Amino acid sequence: MSTSTAPAGISLPSDRVRRNLSTASLVEAAIRNGEGALASNGAFVALTGDRTGRSPNDKVLEDAPEIHDNIWWGKVNRPITSEQFIELEKLAHEYLTSRDELFVFEGFVGADPKHRLSVTTFPEFAWDALFVRTLFIRPTPADLKHFQPDWCVLNCGAHKLTPEEQKRLGVDSPICIAQSLTRKTVIIFGTEYAGEMKKSLFYAMNYDMPDDGV
């Protein structure tokens, strides 16, 4: 059986990968999987569990030498080590590859081609893929032929970190949104609020753009 390999190193049999599905197909998959329902106006409605907004107190940033002096560390920018980030990434890979199906969206964040980011998103839910397909810029068929992601998002939002995992990974909450500006990767655990994907990539753009004179 052929496999589909993701930029983040996630490799799955191709029949388990749902890549760049249409809006209608994602809505159908989300309903089939019990992720939400259609409202009276035809819009898809999803519930986000116990988090109906962002979880800023659960956001951490990899403290790498390349970016250390550029960050105002503190309550907003809480550091984790590179070793901790690597362990979180390993756990995300294990979790996502255990899924019966994995949704993949490839697209762009930012309208200006000079400054936009190309992003590959790996959410466990169809409705999360629908969210980024709606919010981000969809690539053309020509774009997809040579698509190379600048960033990768691993969204394991339904998996809350166990006490054992928290201790091993050096975090203090079952919810963790970890970002690395050097590895250009976002990892999400424990929150089904889809806006974490958007906000993390805006964070990346806010870091990059001043150096580009924007």
Coordinates of C-alpha atoms in Angstrom, one line a residue:
M1 CA 0.0 0.0 0.0
S2 CA 1.3 3.4 -0.9
T3 CA 2.0 5.9 1.9
S4 CA 1.6 9.7 2.2
T5 CA 4.4 11.5 4.0
A6 CA 3.8 14.8 5.6
P7 CA 6.4 17.6 5.9
A8 CA 6.4 17.0 9.7
G9 CA 7.5 13.4 9.2
I10 CA 4.0 12.0 9.6
S11 CA 3.7 8.9 7.4
L12 CA 0.4 7.2 6.9
P13 CA -1.1 4.8 4.3
S14 CA -2.6 7.0 1.6
D15 CA -6.1 5.6 2.2
R16 CA -6.1 7.2 5.7
V17 CA -5.1 10.7 4.5
R18 CA -7.8 13.2 3.6
R19 CA -5.8 15.9 1.8
N20 CA -7.3 19.3 0.7
L21 CA -10.9 18.1 0.7
S22 CA -13.6 20.3 -0.6
T23 CA -15.8 22.3 1.7
A24 CA -18.8 20.0 1.0
S25 CA -16.6 16.9 1.6
L26 CA -15.3 18.2 5.0
V27 CA -18.8 19.1 6.1
E28 CA -20.0 15.6 5.2
A29 CA -17.1 14.1 7.1
A30 CA -17.6 16.2 10.1
I31 CA -21.3 15.3 10.3
R32 CA -20.5 11.6 9.7
N33 CA -17.9 11.7 12.5
G34 CA -20.3 13.3 15.0
E35 CA -18.2 16.5 15.2
G36 CA -21.2 18.9 14.9
A37 CA -24.4 19.6 13.0
L38 CA -26.0 21.8 10.4
A39 CA -27.8 25.0 11.6
S40 CA -31.1 26.0 10.1
N41 CA -29.2 28.3 7.7
G42 CA -27.0 25.5 6.5
A43 CA -23.9 26.5 8.3
F44 CA -21.9 23.9 10.1
V45 CA -21.9 24.2 13.9
A46 CA -19.2 22.6 16.1
L47 CA -18.7 22.6 19.8
T48 CA -15.3 23.3 21.2
G49 CA -15.6 21.5 24.6
D50 CA -14.6 23.3 27.7
R51 CA -12.6 26.0 25.9
T52 CA -14.7 28.5 23.9
G53 CA -11.8 30.9 23.4
R54 CA -8.0 30.9 23.4
S55 CA -6.0 29.6 26.2
P56 CA -3.1 32.1 26.5
N57 CA -2.0 30.8 29.9
D58 CA -1.3 27.4 28.3
K59 CA 0.9 28.8 25.4
V60 CA 4.6 28.1 25.5
L61 CA 7.5 29.0 23.2
E62 CA 10.7 27.0 22.5
D63 CA 13.6 29.0 23.9
A64 CA 16.2 28.6 21.2
P65 CA 19.5 30.5 20.9
E66 CA 18.6 31.9 17.5
I67 CA 15.6 33.8 18.9
H68 CA 16.3 34.1 22.7
D69 CA 17.3 37.8 22.7
N70 CA 14.4 38.8 20.4
I71 CA 11.7 37.6 22.8
W72 CA 10.2 39.5 25.8
W73 CA 10.0 36.5 28.0
G74 CA 7.5 36.5 30.8
K75 CA 3.8 35.6 31.4
V76 CA 2.9 36.0 27.7
N77 CA 6.0 34.3 26.3
R78 CA 6.7 31.4 28.6
P79 CA 9.7 29.3 27.6
I80 CA 10.2 25.6 27.2
T81 CA 13.5 23.9 26.3
S82 CA 14.2 22.4 22.9
E83 CA 14.2 18.9 24.5
Q84 CA 10.7 19.5 25.8
F85 CA 9.5 20.7 22.4
I86 CA 10.9 17.6 20.7
E87 CA 9.1 15.4 23.2
L88 CA 5.8 17.2 22.6
E89 CA 6.4 16.8 18.8
K90 CA 7.0 13.1 19.2
L91 CA 3.8 12.7 21.2
A92 CA 1.9 14.6 18.6
H93 CA 3.2 12.3 15.9
E94 CA 2.3 9.2 17.8
Y95 CA -1.2 10.5 18.5
L96 CA -1.9 11.6 14.9
T97 CA -0.6 8.5 13.3
S98 CA -2.9 6.4 15.5
R99 CA -5.9 8.1 14.0
D100 CA -8.1 6.1 11.5
E101 CA -8.0 9.1 9.2
L102 CA -5.9 12.3 9.2
F103 CA -7.1 15.5 7.6
V104 CA -4.5 17.7 5.8
F105 CA -4.9 21.2 4.6
E106 CA -2.2 23.1 2.6
G107 CA -2.6 26.8 2.1
F108 CA -1.4 30.3 2.7
V109 CA -1.7 32.8 5.6
G110 CA -1.5 36.4 4.4
A111 CA -2.7 37.9 1.2
D112 CA 0.6 39.5 0.0
P113 CA 2.7 36.9 -1.8
K114 CA 5.9 38.7 -0.6
H115 CA 5.1 38.1 3.1
R116 CA 2.5 35.3 3.3
L117 CA 3.4 31.9 4.9
S118 CA 2.7 28.6 3.3
V119 CA 1.3 26.2 5.9
T120 CA 0.4 22.6 6.2
T121 CA -2.1 21.8 8.9
F122 CA -2.7 18.4 10.3
P123 CA -5.9 18.5 12.4
E124 CA -7.5 15.4 13.8
F125 CA -11.0 16.7 13.1
A126 CA -12.6 17.4 9.7
W127 CA -14.2 20.5 11.1
D128 CA -10.8 21.9 12.0
A129 CA -9.7 21.4 8.4
L130 CA -12.9 23.1 7.3
F131 CA -12.0 26.0 9.7
V132 CA -8.5 26.6 8.1
R133 CA -9.8 26.0 4.6
T134 CA -12.3 28.8 5.3
L135 CA -9.9 31.2 7.0
F136 CA -6.7 30.7 5.1
I137 CA -6.0 31.2 1.4
R138 CA -6.6 28.2 -0.7
P139 CA -3.8 27.3 -3.2
T140 CA -4.4 26.9 -6.9
P141 CA -3.7 23.6 -8.6
A142 CA -0.5 25.2 -9.8
D143 CA 0.5 26.2 -6.3
L144 CA 0.0 22.6 -5.1
K145 CA 2.4 21.2 -7.6
H146 CA 5.3 22.8 -5.9
F147 CA 3.9 23.4 -2.5
Q148 CA 6.6 23.7 0.2
P149 CA 5.3 24.6 3.7
D150 CA 7.0 27.3 5.7
W151 CA 5.1 26.1 8.8
C152 CA 3.4 23.0 10.1
V153 CA 0.6 22.8 12.6
L154 CA -0.1 19.5 14.5
N155 CA -3.5 19.8 16.1
C156 CA -4.2 17.1 18.7
G157 CA -6.9 19.1 20.4
A158 CA -9.0 16.3 21.7
H159 CA -6.1 14.8 23.6
K160 CA -5.6 16.3 27.1
L161 CA -2.1 15.6 28.4
T162 CA -2.2 13.1 31.3
P163 CA -0.5 13.8 34.6
E164 CA 2.3 11.4 33.6
E165 CA 2.7 13.1 30.2
Q166 CA 2.7 16.6 31.9
K167 CA 5.5 15.5 34.3
R168 CA 7.5 13.9 31.5
L169 CA 7.1 16.9 29.2
G170 CA 7.7 19.5 31.8
V171 CA 4.3 21.3 31.5
D172 CA 1.8 22.1 34.2
S173 CA -1.6 21.7 32.4
P174 CA -3.4 19.1 30.3
I175 CA -3.7 21.9 27.7
C176 CA -0.6 22.9 25.8
I177 CA -0.1 25.1 22.8
A178 CA 3.6 24.9 21.9
Q179 CA 5.3 26.9 19.2
S180 CA 8.8 26.9 17.8
L181 CA 10.0 29.8 15.7
T182 CA 13.1 28.0 14.6
R183 CA 11.4 24.6 13.8
K184 CA 8.4 26.5 12.4
T185 CA 6.0 24.1 14.0
V186 CA 2.9 24.6 16.2
I187 CA 1.7 21.7 18.4
I188 CA -1.8 21.8 20.1
F189 CA -3.0 19.5 22.9
G190 CA -6.1 19.6 25.0
T191 CA -8.1 22.4 23.4
E192 CA -10.6 22.0 20.6
Y193 CA -10.8 25.8 20.0
A194 CA -9.7 26.1 16.4
G195 CA -8.6 29.7 16.7
E196 CA -5.4 28.5 18.3
M197 CA -4.2 27.5 14.8
K198 CA -4.9 31.0 13.4
K199 CA -3.4 32.9 16.3
S200 CA -0.2 30.9 16.3
L201 CA 0.4 31.7 12.7
F202 CA -0.3 35.4 13.2
Y203 CA 2.2 35.2 16.0
A204 CA 4.8 33.9 13.5
M205 CA 4.0 36.7 11.0
N206 CA 4.3 39.3 13.8
Y207 CA 7.8 37.9 14.6
D208 CA 9.0 37.9 11.0
M209 CA 7.5 41.0 9.5
P210 CA 9.5 43.7 11.4
D211 CA 12.7 42.2 10.0
D212 CA 11.2 42.6 6.6
G213 CA 10.4 46.2 7.2
V214 CA 6.6 45.7 7.6

